[in-house]
Coordinates of C-alpha atoms in Angstrom, one line a residue:
M1 CA 56.6 143.2 39.2
A2 CA 60.2 142.0 38.6
V3 CA 62.8 144.4 40.0
N4 CA 64.4 145.0 36.6
T5 CA 61.0 145.8 35.1
F6 CA 60.7 148.6 37.6
A7 CA 64.3 149.7 36.7
G8 CA 63.3 149.9 33.0
T9 CA 60.3 152.0 33.9
L10 CA 62.4 154.4 36.0
K11 CA 65.0 154.7 33.3
S12 CA 62.4 155.5 30.6
L13 CA 61.2 158.4 32.7
H14 CA 64.5 160.3 32.3
I15 CA 63.8 162.4 29.2
P16 CA 65.6 165.6 28.5
S17 CA 63.2 168.6 28.5
S18 CA 60.5 166.3 29.9
P19 CA 62.1 165.2 33.2
V20 CA 61.0 162.9 35.9
V21 CA 60.3 164.9 39.0
F22 CA 60.8 163.6 42.5
A23 CA 59.2 164.9 45.7
N24 CA 61.7 163.2 48.0
V25 CA 60.4 161.2 51.0
W26 CA 62.0 160.1 54.2
D27 CA 59.6 157.7 56.1
I28 CA 56.3 155.8 55.8
S29 CA 54.1 158.9 56.5
S30 CA 55.8 160.9 53.8
I31 CA 55.5 158.2 51.1
N32 CA 51.9 157.5 52.1
A33 CA 51.1 161.2 51.7
L34 CA 52.8 161.4 48.4
T35 CA 51.3 158.2 46.9
S36 CA 47.8 159.3 48.0
L37 CA 48.0 161.9 45.2
N38 CA 47.6 159.1 42.7
S39 CA 44.1 158.0 41.8
S40 CA 45.2 154.3 41.9
P41 CA 48.5 152.4 42.2
G42 CA 50.8 153.5 39.4
T43 CA 48.3 156.0 38.0
G44 CA 48.6 159.8 38.7
P45 CA 51.1 162.6 39.0
V46 CA 53.6 160.6 41.1
K47 CA 55.7 158.6 38.7
A48 CA 58.4 157.4 41.0
I49 CA 59.7 157.6 44.5
A50 CA 63.1 158.9 45.8
T51 CA 64.5 159.2 49.3
A52 CA 66.5 162.0 50.8
S53 CA 69.3 161.0 53.2
W54 CA 69.4 164.5 54.8
A55 CA 65.7 164.2 55.8
V56 CA 66.2 160.6 57.0
A57 CA 69.1 161.8 59.2
A58 CA 67.0 164.7 60.5
T59 CA 64.3 162.3 61.7
L60 CA 67.0 160.7 63.9
G61 CA 68.2 164.1 65.2
I62 CA 71.6 163.9 63.4
K63 CA 73.3 165.5 60.5
D64 CA 73.4 164.0 57.0
E65 CA 77.1 163.2 57.3
E66 CA 76.5 161.4 60.6
L67 CA 73.9 159.0 59.1
S68 CA 75.3 155.5 59.1
K69 CA 74.8 152.9 56.5
E70 CA 72.6 150.8 58.7
Q71 CA 70.5 153.7 59.8
N72 CA 69.9 154.7 56.1
L73 CA 69.2 151.1 55.0
D74 CA 66.8 150.7 57.9
A75 CA 64.8 153.7 56.7
I76 CA 64.9 152.4 53.1
S77 CA 63.7 149.0 54.2
R78 CA 60.6 150.6 55.7
I79 CA 59.9 152.8 52.7
A80 CA 60.4 150.2 49.9
P81 CA 57.3 148.0 50.6
F82 CA 55.1 151.1 50.3
A83 CA 56.7 152.0 46.9
A84 CA 56.1 148.5 45.7
K85 CA 52.5 148.6 47.0
A86 CA 52.0 151.9 45.0
Q87 CA 53.5 150.2 42.0
L88 CA 56.2 152.9 41.7
P89 CA 59.9 152.5 41.1
L90 CA 62.1 153.5 44.0
S91 CA 65.4 155.4 43.8
V92 CA 67.4 155.7 47.0
D93 CA 69.9 158.2 48.3
I94 CA 72.8 156.1 49.6
Q95 CA 75.3 159.0 50.0
D96 CA 78.7 157.8 48.8
G97 CA 77.7 154.2 49.0
Y98 CA 79.6 153.9 52.3
G99 CA 83.2 153.7 51.1
N100 CA 84.5 150.2 50.3
E101 CA 81.1 148.8 51.2
I102 CA 79.5 150.2 48.1
E103 CA 78.8 146.8 46.5
D104 CA 77.2 145.4 49.7
T105 CA 75.1 148.5 49.9
I106 CA 73.8 148.2 46.4
R107 CA 73.1 144.5 46.8
R108 CA 71.1 145.1 49.9
V109 CA 69.0 148.0 48.5
V110 CA 68.2 146.1 45.3
R111 CA 67.0 143.1 47.5
M112 CA 64.8 145.6 49.3
G113 CA 63.3 146.7 45.9
A114 CA 65.2 149.8 45.0
V115 CA 66.0 150.1 41.3
G116 CA 68.1 153.2 41.3
A117 CA 70.4 155.3 43.6
N118 CA 72.1 158.6 44.0
I119 CA 75.8 158.0 44.7
E120 CA 78.0 160.9 45.7
D121 CA 81.6 161.6 44.6
S122 CA 82.4 163.4 47.9
I123 CA 84.5 161.7 50.6
P124 CA 82.3 161.9 53.7
S125 CA 85.2 162.4 56.1
A126 CA 86.7 165.2 54.1
G127 CA 84.0 167.9 54.1
F128 CA 83.8 170.4 51.3
D129 CA 86.6 172.8 52.2
K130 CA 89.6 170.8 50.8
G131 CA 89.1 171.5 47.1
I132 CA 88.8 169.0 44.2
L133 CA 91.8 166.9 45.2
G134 CA 90.9 166.7 48.9
S135 CA 87.1 166.7 49.1
L136 CA 86.2 164.4 46.2
Y137 CA 87.2 160.9 45.3
S138 CA 89.7 160.9 42.4
L139 CA 87.9 160.5 39.1
E140 CA 89.7 157.1 38.6
D141 CA 88.6 155.9 42.0
Q142 CA 85.0 157.0 41.6
V143 CA 84.8 155.3 38.2
V144 CA 85.9 152.1 39.8
R145 CA 83.5 152.5 42.6
L146 CA 80.5 153.2 40.3
R147 CA 81.3 150.3 38.0
S148 CA 81.4 148.0 41.0
A149 CA 78.0 149.3 42.1
M150 CA 76.5 148.7 38.6
R151 CA 77.9 145.2 38.6
A152 CA 76.5 144.5 42.0
A153 CA 73.0 145.6 40.9
A154 CA 73.3 143.4 37.8
D155 CA 74.3 140.4 39.9
E156 CA 71.1 140.9 41.9
G157 CA 69.0 140.8 38.8
C158 CA 68.8 144.5 38.0
P159 CA 71.1 145.2 35.0
D160 CA 69.1 148.3 34.2
F161 CA 69.7 149.9 37.6
V162 CA 69.3 153.6 37.4
L163 CA 72.5 155.3 38.6
N164 CA 72.1 159.0 39.3
A165 CA 75.8 159.8 39.8
R166 CA 76.3 162.9 41.9
C167 CA 79.1 165.3 41.1
D168 CA 79.9 167.9 43.8
A169 CA 82.1 170.2 41.8
F170 CA 79.6 173.1 42.3
V171 CA 79.5 172.6 46.1
L172 CA 83.1 173.3 46.8
P173 CA 83.9 176.8 48.0
P174 CA 85.9 179.1 45.7
S175 CA 89.6 179.2 45.9
P176 CA 92.5 180.5 43.8
D177 CA 92.9 177.0 42.3
L178 CA 89.2 176.5 41.8
T179 CA 88.1 179.0 39.1
D180 CA 84.7 178.8 37.4
E181 CA 86.5 177.3 34.4
V182 CA 88.2 174.6 36.4
R183 CA 84.9 173.9 38.2
M184 CA 83.1 173.4 34.9
E185 CA 86.0 171.3 33.4
T186 CA 85.9 169.1 36.4
A187 CA 82.1 168.7 36.3
L188 CA 82.1 167.8 32.6
A189 CA 85.0 165.4 32.8
R190 CA 83.4 163.6 35.6
G191 CA 80.0 163.7 34.0
R192 CA 81.2 162.2 30.8
A193 CA 83.0 159.4 32.6
F194 CA 80.0 158.6 34.8
L195 CA 77.7 158.4 31.7
E196 CA 80.2 156.3 29.9
L197 CA 80.2 153.6 32.6
G198 CA 76.5 153.4 32.6
A199 CA 75.0 156.2 34.7
T200 CA 71.6 157.3 33.5
T201 CA 72.1 160.9 34.7
V202 CA 74.7 163.0 36.4
F203 CA 73.4 165.0 39.4
Y204 CA 74.7 168.5 40.1
W205 CA 73.9 170.9 42.9
G206 CA 75.5 173.6 44.9
P207 CA 75.8 177.4 45.4
A208 CA 78.0 177.8 42.4
L209 CA 75.4 176.3 40.1
G210 CA 73.2 178.6 38.1
K211 CA 71.3 178.9 34.9
S212 CA 74.3 179.4 32.6
Q213 CA 76.1 176.4 34.2
I214 CA 73.1 174.2 33.7
E215 CA 72.8 175.3 30.1
T216 CA 76.4 174.2 29.5
L217 CA 76.0 170.9 31.3
V218 CA 72.8 170.1 29.3
K219 CA 74.4 171.0 26.0
E220 CA 77.6 169.0 26.7
L221 CA 76.0 166.0 28.3
Q222 CA 73.1 165.7 25.8
G223 CA 70.5 166.5 28.5
R224 CA 71.4 163.6 30.8
V225 CA 71.5 166.0 33.7
A226 CA 69.8 165.8 37.1
I227 CA 69.3 169.0 39.2
Q228 CA 68.1 169.6 42.8
A229 CA 65.6 172.3 42.2
S230 CA 65.8 173.7 45.7
A231 CA 69.5 174.3 45.3
V232 CA 69.2 176.6 42.3
Q233 CA 67.8 180.1 43.1
G234 CA 65.2 181.6 40.9
L235 CA 64.5 178.5 38.7
S236 CA 61.3 176.6 39.1
V237 CA 60.7 172.9 38.1
K238 CA 59.2 174.2 34.9
D239 CA 62.2 176.4 34.2
L240 CA 64.6 173.5 34.7
A241 CA 62.6 171.4 32.3
Q242 CA 62.7 174.1 29.7
L243 CA 66.5 174.2 30.1
G244 CA 66.5 170.5 29.0
V245 CA 67.4 168.5 32.1
A246 CA 66.2 164.9 32.5
R247 CA 65.7 164.6 36.2
I248 CA 64.6 167.0 39.0
S249 CA 64.5 166.4 42.7
V250 CA 63.9 168.6 45.8
G251 CA 66.1 166.9 48.3
P252 CA 65.0 167.7 51.9
S253 CA 62.8 170.7 50.9
I254 CA 59.5 169.0 51.6
Y255 CA 60.8 167.7 55.0
R256 CA 61.8 171.3 55.9
A257 CA 58.4 172.6 54.7
A258 CA 56.6 170.0 56.8
M259 CA 58.6 170.9 59.9
N260 CA 57.9 174.6 59.4
T261 CA 54.2 173.8 59.2
V262 CA 54.5 171.9 62.5
K263 CA 56.1 175.0 64.1
E264 CA 53.5 177.3 62.7
E265 CA 50.6 175.2 63.8
A266 CA 52.1 174.7 67.2
L267 CA 52.5 178.4 67.7
K268 CA 48.9 179.0 66.8
I269 CA 47.8 176.5 69.4
L270 CA 50.3 177.7 72.1
H271 CA 49.2 181.3 71.5
G272 CA 45.5 180.4 71.8

């Protein structure tokens, strides 16, 4: 199937109140386990595949922020053929796109078969403790970066590339300058700008994100909102769908659950 056909399929799954749900994968074993849930290629509960960079990094024994571009792309290159074999569109977590290499990053993942990506607005080297001005790319810079990413995808034959533009306003720790009102104003300003340049959804997560904030985001952005379910306490996938979001992911949650199962089973064996 042509890459842009897969992109169109993925884009069509982003429906407010009837969201596409991703059980994020990180390697061949995890995607094989996930796609085995479908009765045949392209048919079943799994509608699309998405990677989680945190989990990819964990398989290498490093932190998410330490994951290099080449390490991430190497993992994606191994996962992509299995998504294609399962006839499922693939969205990839490419962190911030790797600075000024964002166009090259997009070109390479599209050539691998990816038809969508998460791209963060956080500066990797800054951390999350420097506030809006120090931790995030300026809105102007991020708009330029995301536009260049979309152009690169189109140049590779994927004009319908599905951009899930991440906004980290709710991750930043509170400070006198970062009130709840400022945080929401920032989230909405960035969200509107990202959607205007062609993003399919805007992805929000973080400890400052709750039900009331999601309701506001959904209302103001016409439901074109993506949420990491595991980052919002007390709300299930069903709850988030009822709030009107268009995309739900779980990030590294399944990886963590898998590793906990490994520990539990190992303890049973070690204790006889």
